[in-house]
């Protein structure tokens, strides 16, 4: 199996870093160690040279240099102290430069002229220097030797450390460090291999390029989805919000890290979502109707958070309401046409029977009733949509043989544009239709409509003289699918009315007795520009 790019990168970076650090440390160590050895050679060599120059054995050996025994004592002294201070050589010369003691037996007896050592033999100075005078390039420390009685310089002690020996000492130490460094390098490579393997496990075997590509693809996909998506952590904090969600919710600033309650306060918590797979809700957010789905997010069976998806169904609801409005208008017009057709048949029959006065009287009566009703609606109810609804319902009531009257105290100006014809048709259409259907079953059924826009609210009131609503039915009156009628497929009218009224920021009240039922709707004229949510 070929190594991944991530593993190769980590191995290369760690290896390069370890090599760089080791090289840097070795260079620093070599330079520092060499300088320390150099300084130590100067210091120790000069101290040793001074000490030897004061020793009686050395002085006696120089004064009695013809004595073989004394010369042997000198050689023993220099050998002993050479071992003590790790000096490469210790050389003792007399005033003439003749070598009396040296580790190199070939030099004994030879005369080495004072060049670098003239300060010691001439001026009696103690000093250290780089010199090639004795054996080779070395750090040489020189000290003059004085006789006991006359205090005269009789020779010079030279303690030296060859430069090559100092370098060998450093090289030997560096060699040990190289072995240790190679061990550290091997350990670093092993650790980098384990690190790369651990990272690949955490990233599901993906390399950085694949992760970046995956992230960009995910970002593009989330941006292209027209459904709002919000992901939250186990604590309820927002961790992701896509472009569609920002657009639907009209969010300008970054909401990552905020609580989900700041956007959807009525949704279940993450812990509550853990009990079920998916939950759906219909809410109203800032005058937008949203269908929201919430589901838990699990990783290897452990709850990690939740995913909230939602879609704006406002436009769809408007289309449905418009179609519903058209259907209502169509039904009302059909009822009105049917009623006028029946009246025309009556008039036609009277004319055929020759009862012209009764026919004229019938026509005049219908004209008066129609003119009075139309005039009252046109003069007191100025909103064209409400007028159209009432005209249609008058015809439908006539067809169903139900009396439909408009309260003489009714008064209504044109409604604000934000009311919307769909919501208005849902509210008035369903309330009047329910009243007509209820009273059509009884002889002498009567439905009354009242509206008023004085004050801060617009009031719509629909009353009937039907059988009323039972008390045990009040709590479930606005639930979808619930109906007081036995017919299937019913039970959505009042639920839609309640939803439409709530979307307009209004309230609905019901009062019912055995003598009839009154539905009262209160809608504010000026809706507040704030978010309203309905669970």
Coordinates of C-alpha atoms in Angstrom, one line a residue, residues 70-471:
X70 CA 68.6 14.7 38.2
X71 CA 67.7 14.6 34.5
X72 CA 65.7 11.4 35.2
X73 CA 63.9 13.2 37.9
X74 CA 62.9 15.9 35.5
X75 CA 61.5 13.4 33.0
X76 CA 59.6 11.7 35.7
X77 CA 58.0 15.0 36.8
X78 CA 57.0 16.0 33.3
X79 CA 55.5 12.6 32.6
X80 CA 53.5 12.7 35.8
X81 CA 52.1 16.2 35.3
X82 CA 51.4 15.6 31.6
X83 CA 49.1 12.8 32.6
X84 CA 47.5 14.9 35.3
X85 CA 46.5 17.8 33.0
X86 CA 46.2 15.8 29.8
X87 CA 48.9 18.0 28.2
X88 CA 50.4 16.8 24.9
X89 CA 53.9 17.7 25.9
X90 CA 55.9 19.4 28.7
X91 CA 59.3 20.6 27.7
X92 CA 62.1 22.0 29.9
X93 CA 64.9 24.0 28.4
X94 CA 67.9 25.7 29.9
X95 CA 68.9 29.3 29.2
X96 CA 70.7 28.3 26.0
X97 CA 67.6 26.6 24.6
X98 CA 68.9 23.0 25.2
X99 CA 66.1 20.5 25.8
X100 CA 66.6 18.7 29.1
X101 CA 63.2 17.0 29.4
X102 CA 60.7 16.2 26.7
X103 CA 58.2 13.4 25.9
X104 CA 60.1 13.1 22.6
X105 CA 63.4 11.4 23.4
X106 CA 64.8 12.6 20.0
X107 CA 64.6 16.2 21.2
X108 CA 66.6 15.7 24.4
X109 CA 69.9 17.4 24.2
X110 CA 69.0 19.4 21.1
X111 CA 69.1 23.2 21.2
X112 CA 65.8 24.9 20.1
X113 CA 66.4 28.6 19.8
X114 CA 63.9 30.8 21.6
X115 CA 61.6 32.5 19.2
X116 CA 58.1 32.4 20.7
X117 CA 59.7 31.9 24.1
X118 CA 62.0 34.9 24.2
X119 CA 59.6 36.9 26.4
X120 CA 60.0 34.2 29.1
X121 CA 63.7 33.9 28.9
X122 CA 64.4 37.6 28.5
X123 CA 61.7 39.4 30.4
X124 CA 60.6 36.6 32.8
X125 CA 57.0 36.7 31.5
X126 CA 54.4 34.0 32.0
X127 CA 52.0 33.7 29.0
X128 CA 50.2 31.4 26.6
X129 CA 50.1 31.6 22.8
X130 CA 49.7 29.6 19.6
X131 CA 53.1 28.4 18.6
X132 CA 54.9 26.0 16.3
X133 CA 58.2 26.2 18.1
X134 CA 58.4 22.9 20.0
X135 CA 56.6 20.1 18.2
X136 CA 53.9 21.6 16.0
X137 CA 50.9 23.9 16.0
X138 CA 49.8 24.0 19.6
X139 CA 48.6 26.1 22.5
X140 CA 51.8 26.7 24.4
X141 CA 52.1 28.1 27.9
X142 CA 55.6 29.3 29.0
X143 CA 57.0 30.2 32.4
X144 CA 60.6 31.2 33.4
X145 CA 62.6 29.1 35.9
X146 CA 64.7 30.9 38.4
X147 CA 67.6 29.6 40.4
X148 CA 67.4 29.4 44.2
X149 CA 70.2 31.8 45.2
X150 CA 70.9 34.5 42.7
X151 CA 67.3 34.8 41.4
X152 CA 68.4 34.5 37.8
X153 CA 66.5 32.9 34.9
X154 CA 68.0 29.6 34.2
X155 CA 65.5 28.0 31.9
X156 CA 61.9 27.9 30.6
X157 CA 59.0 25.4 31.1
X158 CA 56.7 24.9 28.1
X159 CA 53.3 23.1 28.5
X160 CA 51.6 22.5 25.2
X161 CA 48.4 21.1 23.7
X162 CA 48.5 20.2 20.0
X163 CA 45.7 21.7 18.0
X164 CA 45.2 18.4 16.3
X165 CA 44.7 16.7 19.7
X166 CA 42.1 19.3 20.7
X167 CA 40.3 18.7 17.4
X168 CA 40.4 14.9 17.9
X169 CA 38.8 15.4 21.4
X170 CA 36.0 17.4 19.8
X171 CA 35.5 14.9 17.0
X172 CA 35.3 12.0 19.4
X173 CA 32.6 13.9 21.4
X174 CA 30.7 14.8 18.2
X175 CA 30.8 11.2 17.0
X176 CA 29.0 10.1 20.2
X177 CA 26.5 12.9 19.7
X178 CA 25.9 11.8 16.1
X179 CA 24.9 8.3 17.3
X180 CA 22.5 9.9 19.8
X181 CA 21.2 12.2 17.1
X182 CA 20.5 9.3 14.7
X183 CA 18.6 7.6 17.5
X184 CA 16.6 10.8 18.0
X185 CA 16.0 11.0 14.3
X186 CA 14.7 7.4 14.2
X187 CA 12.5 8.1 17.1
X188 CA 11.2 11.3 15.4
X189 CA 10.5 9.3 12.2
X190 CA 8.6 6.7 14.2
X191 CA 6.6 9.3 16.1
X192 CA 5.8 11.2 12.8
X193 CA 4.6 7.9 11.3
X194 CA 2.3 7.3 14.3
X195 CA 1.1 10.9 14.2
X196 CA 0.3 10.7 10.5
X197 CA -1.6 7.4 11.1
X198 CA -3.5 9.0 13.9
X199 CA -4.4 12.1 11.9
X200 CA -5.5 10.0 8.9
X201 CA -7.7 8.0 11.3
X202 CA -9.3 11.2 12.7
X203 CA -9.8 12.5 9.1
X204 CA -11.3 9.1 7.9
X205 CA -8.3 8.4 5.7
X206 CA -8.5 11.7 3.8
X207 CA -5.5 13.8 2.8
X208 CA -5.5 17.6 3.3
X209 CA -6.3 18.1 -0.4
X210 CA -9.2 15.7 -0.2
X211 CA -10.5 17.4 2.9
X212 CA -10.2 20.9 1.3
X213 CA -12.0 19.5 -1.8
X214 CA -14.7 17.9 0.3
X215 CA -15.2 21.1 2.3
X216 CA -15.5 23.2 -0.9
X217 CA -17.9 20.7 -2.4
X218 CA -20.0 20.6 0.8
X219 CA -20.0 24.4 0.9
X220 CA -21.1 24.6 -2.8
X221 CA -23.8 22.0 -2.2
X222 CA -25.2 23.8 0.9
X223 CA -25.1 27.1 -1.0
X224 CA -27.1 25.6 -3.9
X225 CA -29.8 24.0 -1.8
X226 CA -32.9 26.2 -1.7
X227 CA -34.0 24.6 1.6
X228 CA -32.8 26.2 4.9
X229 CA -30.4 24.1 6.9
X230 CA -29.2 24.7 10.4
X231 CA -27.0 22.3 12.4
X232 CA -26.7 22.6 16.2
X233 CA -24.5 21.0 18.7
X234 CA -25.6 18.8 21.6
X235 CA -25.7 22.0 23.8
X236 CA -28.0 23.7 21.3
X237 CA -25.4 26.0 19.8
X238 CA -25.6 26.7 16.0
X239 CA -22.6 25.1 14.2
X240 CA -23.8 25.5 10.6
X241 CA -26.2 27.7 8.7
X242 CA -26.4 27.7 4.9
X243 CA -27.1 30.5 2.4
X244 CA -30.8 29.6 1.9
X245 CA -31.4 29.7 5.7
X246 CA -29.8 33.2 5.9
X247 CA -32.0 34.4 3.1
X248 CA -35.2 32.9 4.4
X249 CA -34.7 34.2 7.9
X250 CA -33.2 37.5 6.7
X251 CA -30.0 37.0 8.8
X252 CA -27.3 39.5 8.2
X253 CA -24.7 38.8 10.8
X254 CA -22.9 35.5 11.6
X255 CA -25.0 33.4 14.0
X256 CA -22.5 30.6 14.4
X257 CA -22.2 29.9 18.2
X258 CA -25.6 31.4 19.0
X259 CA -28.4 29.4 20.7
X260 CA -31.0 27.9 18.4
X261 CA -33.6 29.5 20.7
X262 CA -32.7 32.9 19.4
X263 CA -34.1 31.9 16.0
X264 CA -36.7 29.2 16.8
X265 CA -37.7 29.4 20.5
X266 CA -40.5 26.9 20.2
X267 CA -38.6 23.9 18.8
X268 CA -37.7 20.9 21.0
X269 CA -34.3 20.6 22.6
X270 CA -31.6 18.3 21.3
X271 CA -32.3 15.9 24.2
X272 CA -36.0 15.9 23.3
X273 CA -35.2 15.1 19.7
X274 CA -33.3 12.0 20.8
X275 CA -36.5 10.3 21.6
X276 CA -37.8 10.3 18.0
X277 CA -36.3 10.1 14.5
X278 CA -37.9 13.3 13.0
X279 CA -40.4 15.9 14.0
X280 CA -42.2 18.4 11.8
X281 CA -43.7 21.7 12.6
X282 CA -45.5 24.6 10.8
X283 CA -44.6 28.0 12.1
X284 CA -44.8 31.6 11.1
X285 CA -41.6 33.6 11.1
X286 CA -41.6 37.3 10.3
X287 CA -44.8 36.9 8.3
X288 CA -43.4 33.9 6.4
X289 CA -45.0 30.5 6.7
X290 CA -42.3 27.9 7.3
X291 CA -42.5 24.1 7.3
X292 CA -39.7 23.0 9.7
X293 CA -38.3 19.5 10.3
X294 CA -36.0 18.6 13.1
X295 CA -34.0 15.4 13.5
X296 CA -31.2 14.2 15.8
X297 CA -27.6 13.8 14.5
X298 CA -25.9 10.7 15.7
X299 CA -22.3 9.5 15.2
X300 CA -21.7 5.8 15.9
X301 CA -24.9 5.7 17.8
X302 CA -24.0 8.7 20.1
X303 CA -26.1 11.8 20.0
X304 CA -24.0 14.7 18.7
X305 CA -26.6 17.4 17.9
X306 CA -29.6 18.1 15.7
X307 CA -30.3 19.1 12.1
X308 CA -33.0 21.6 11.4
X309 CA -34.4 22.0 7.8
X310 CA -37.1 24.3 6.8
X311 CA -38.8 25.6 3.6
X312 CA -40.6 28.9 3.0
X313 CA -44.2 27.9 1.9
X314 CA -45.5 31.4 1.9
X315 CA -45.7 31.6 -1.9
X316 CA -47.3 28.2 -2.1
X317 CA -49.8 29.1 0.6
X318 CA -50.6 32.3 -1.4
X319 CA -51.2 30.2 -4.6
X320 CA -53.4 27.8 -2.6
X321 CA -55.4 30.7 -1.1
X322 CA -55.8 32.4 -4.5
X323 CA -57.1 29.1 -6.0
X324 CA -59.4 28.8 -3.0
X325 CA -60.6 32.3 -3.5
X326 CA -61.3 31.7 -7.2
X327 CA -63.2 28.5 -6.3
X328 CA -65.2 30.4 -3.7
X329 CA -66.0 33.2 -6.2
X330 CA -66.9 30.6 -8.8
X331 CA -69.2 28.7 -6.4
X332 CA -70.9 32.0 -5.2
X333 CA -71.4 33.2 -8.8
X334 CA -72.9 29.8 -9.7
X335 CA -75.2 30.0 -6.7
X336 CA -76.2 33.6 -7.6
X337 CA -76.8 32.6 -11.3
X338 CA -78.8 29.6 -10.2
X339 CA -81.0 31.8 -7.9
X340 CA -81.5 34.4 -10.6
X341 CA -82.4 31.6 -13.1
X342 CA -85.1 30.4 -10.7
X343 CA -86.5 33.9 -10.4
X344 CA -86.5 34.3 -14.1
X345 CA -88.4 31.0 -14.4
X346 CA -91.0 32.4 -11.9
X347 CA -91.4 35.6 -13.9
X348 CA -91.6 33.8 -17.2
X349 CA -94.3 31.5 -15.8
X350 CA -96.3 34.5 -14.5
X351 CA -96.1 36.2 -17.9
X352 CA -97.2 33.0 -19.7
X353 CA -100.2 32.8 -17.4
X354 CA -101.1 36.3 -18.2
X355 CA -100.5 37.5 -14.6
X356 CA -98.6 40.6 -15.7
X357 CA -99.2 42.7 -12.6
X358 CA -97.9 39.9 -10.3
X359 CA -94.8 39.5 -12.6
X360 CA -94.2 43.3 -12.5
X361 CA -94.6 43.3 -8.7
X362 CA -92.2 40.4 -8.3
X363 CA -89.6 42.2 -10.5
X364 CA -90.1 45.4 -8.6
X365 CA -89.7 43.6 -5.3
X366 CA -86.4 41.9 -6.3
X367 CA -85.1 45.2 -7.7
X368 CA -85.9 47.0 -4.4
X369 CA -84.3 44.3 -2.3
X370 CA -81.2 44.1 -4.6
X371 CA -80.9 47.9 -4.8
X372 CA -81.2 48.4 -1.1
X373 CA -78.7 45.6 -0.3
X374 CA -76.3 46.7 -3.0
X375 CA -76.5 50.3 -2.1
X376 CA -75.9 49.6 1.6
X377 CA -72.9 47.4 0.8
X378 CA -71.4 50.0 -1.6
X379 CA -71.9 52.9 0.7
X380 CA -71.0 51.4 4.1
X381 CA -68.5 48.7 3.2
X382 CA -65.8 50.3 1.0
X383 CA -63.4 47.4 0.6
X384 CA -63.9 45.8 -2.8
X385 CA -62.8 42.3 -1.7
X386 CA -65.2 42.3 1.2
X387 CA -68.0 43.6 -1.2
X388 CA -67.3 40.8 -3.6
X389 CA -67.4 38.1 -0.9
X390 CA -70.7 39.5 0.5
X391 CA -72.4 39.7 -2.9
X392 CA -71.4 36.1 -3.6
X393 CA -72.6 34.9 -0.2
X394 CA -76.0 36.7 -0.6
X395 CA -76.6 34.7 -3.7
X396 CA -75.5 31.5 -2.0
X397 CA -77.8 32.1 1.0
X398 CA -80.7 32.8 -1.3
X399 CA -80.1 29.5 -3.1
X400 CA -79.8 27.6 0.3
X401 CA -83.1 29.3 1.4
X402 CA -81.3 31.0 4.3
X403 CA -81.8 34.5 5.3
X404 CA -78.6 36.6 5.1
X405 CA -78.5 40.1 6.4
X406 CA -75.9 42.7 6.9
X407 CA -76.1 44.6 10.2
X408 CA -77.2 48.2 9.6
X409 CA -74.4 49.4 12.0
X410 CA -71.7 47.9 9.8
X411 CA -69.0 50.3 8.5
X412 CA -65.7 49.4 6.8
X413 CA -63.1 51.4 4.9
X414 CA -60.6 49.9 2.5
X415 CA -58.4 47.4 4.2
X416 CA -54.5 47.7 4.3
X417 CA -52.7 46.0 1.5
X418 CA -50.9 43.6 3.9
X419 CA -54.2 41.9 4.7
X420 CA -54.1 40.0 1.5
X421 CA -57.1 38.7 -0.4
X422 CA -56.3 35.0 0.4
X423 CA -56.4 35.4 4.1
X424 CA -59.5 37.6 3.9
X425 CA -61.3 35.0 1.8
X426 CA -60.3 32.2 4.1
X427 CA -61.6 34.0 7.2
X428 CA -64.9 35.4 5.9
X429 CA -65.6 32.7 3.4
X430 CA -65.3 29.9 5.9
X431 CA -67.1 31.6 8.7
X432 CA -70.1 32.6 6.5
X433 CA -70.2 29.2 4.7
X434 CA -70.2 27.3 8.1
X435 CA -73.0 29.5 9.3
X436 CA -75.0 29.0 6.1
X437 CA -74.5 25.2 6.2
X438 CA -75.5 25.1 9.8
X439 CA -78.7 27.1 9.4
X440 CA -79.8 25.5 6.1
X441 CA -80.8 22.5 8.1
X442 CA -83.5 24.4 10.0
X443 CA -86.6 26.2 8.8
X444 CA -86.2 29.9 9.2
X445 CA -82.4 29.8 9.2
X446 CA -80.8 33.2 9.6
X447 CA -77.2 34.4 9.2
X448 CA -76.0 37.9 10.1
X449 CA -72.8 39.7 9.2
X450 CA -71.3 42.7 11.0
X451 CA -68.1 44.6 10.5
X452 CA -66.5 47.7 12.1
X453 CA -63.2 49.4 11.8
X454 CA -63.4 52.1 14.4
X455 CA -60.5 52.2 16.9
X456 CA -57.3 50.2 16.5
X457 CA -58.9 46.9 15.4
X458 CA -61.0 45.8 12.5
X459 CA -63.9 43.6 13.6
X460 CA -65.7 40.9 11.7
X461 CA -68.6 39.1 13.3
X462 CA -70.7 36.3 11.8
X463 CA -73.7 35.0 13.8
X464 CA -76.3 32.3 13.1
X465 CA -79.4 30.9 14.8
X466 CA -78.2 27.2 14.5
X467 CA -78.0 24.5 17.1
X468 CA -74.8 25.9 18.7
X469 CA -71.5 24.3 19.6
X470 CA -71.2 21.9 22.6
X471 CA -68.8 22.9 25.4

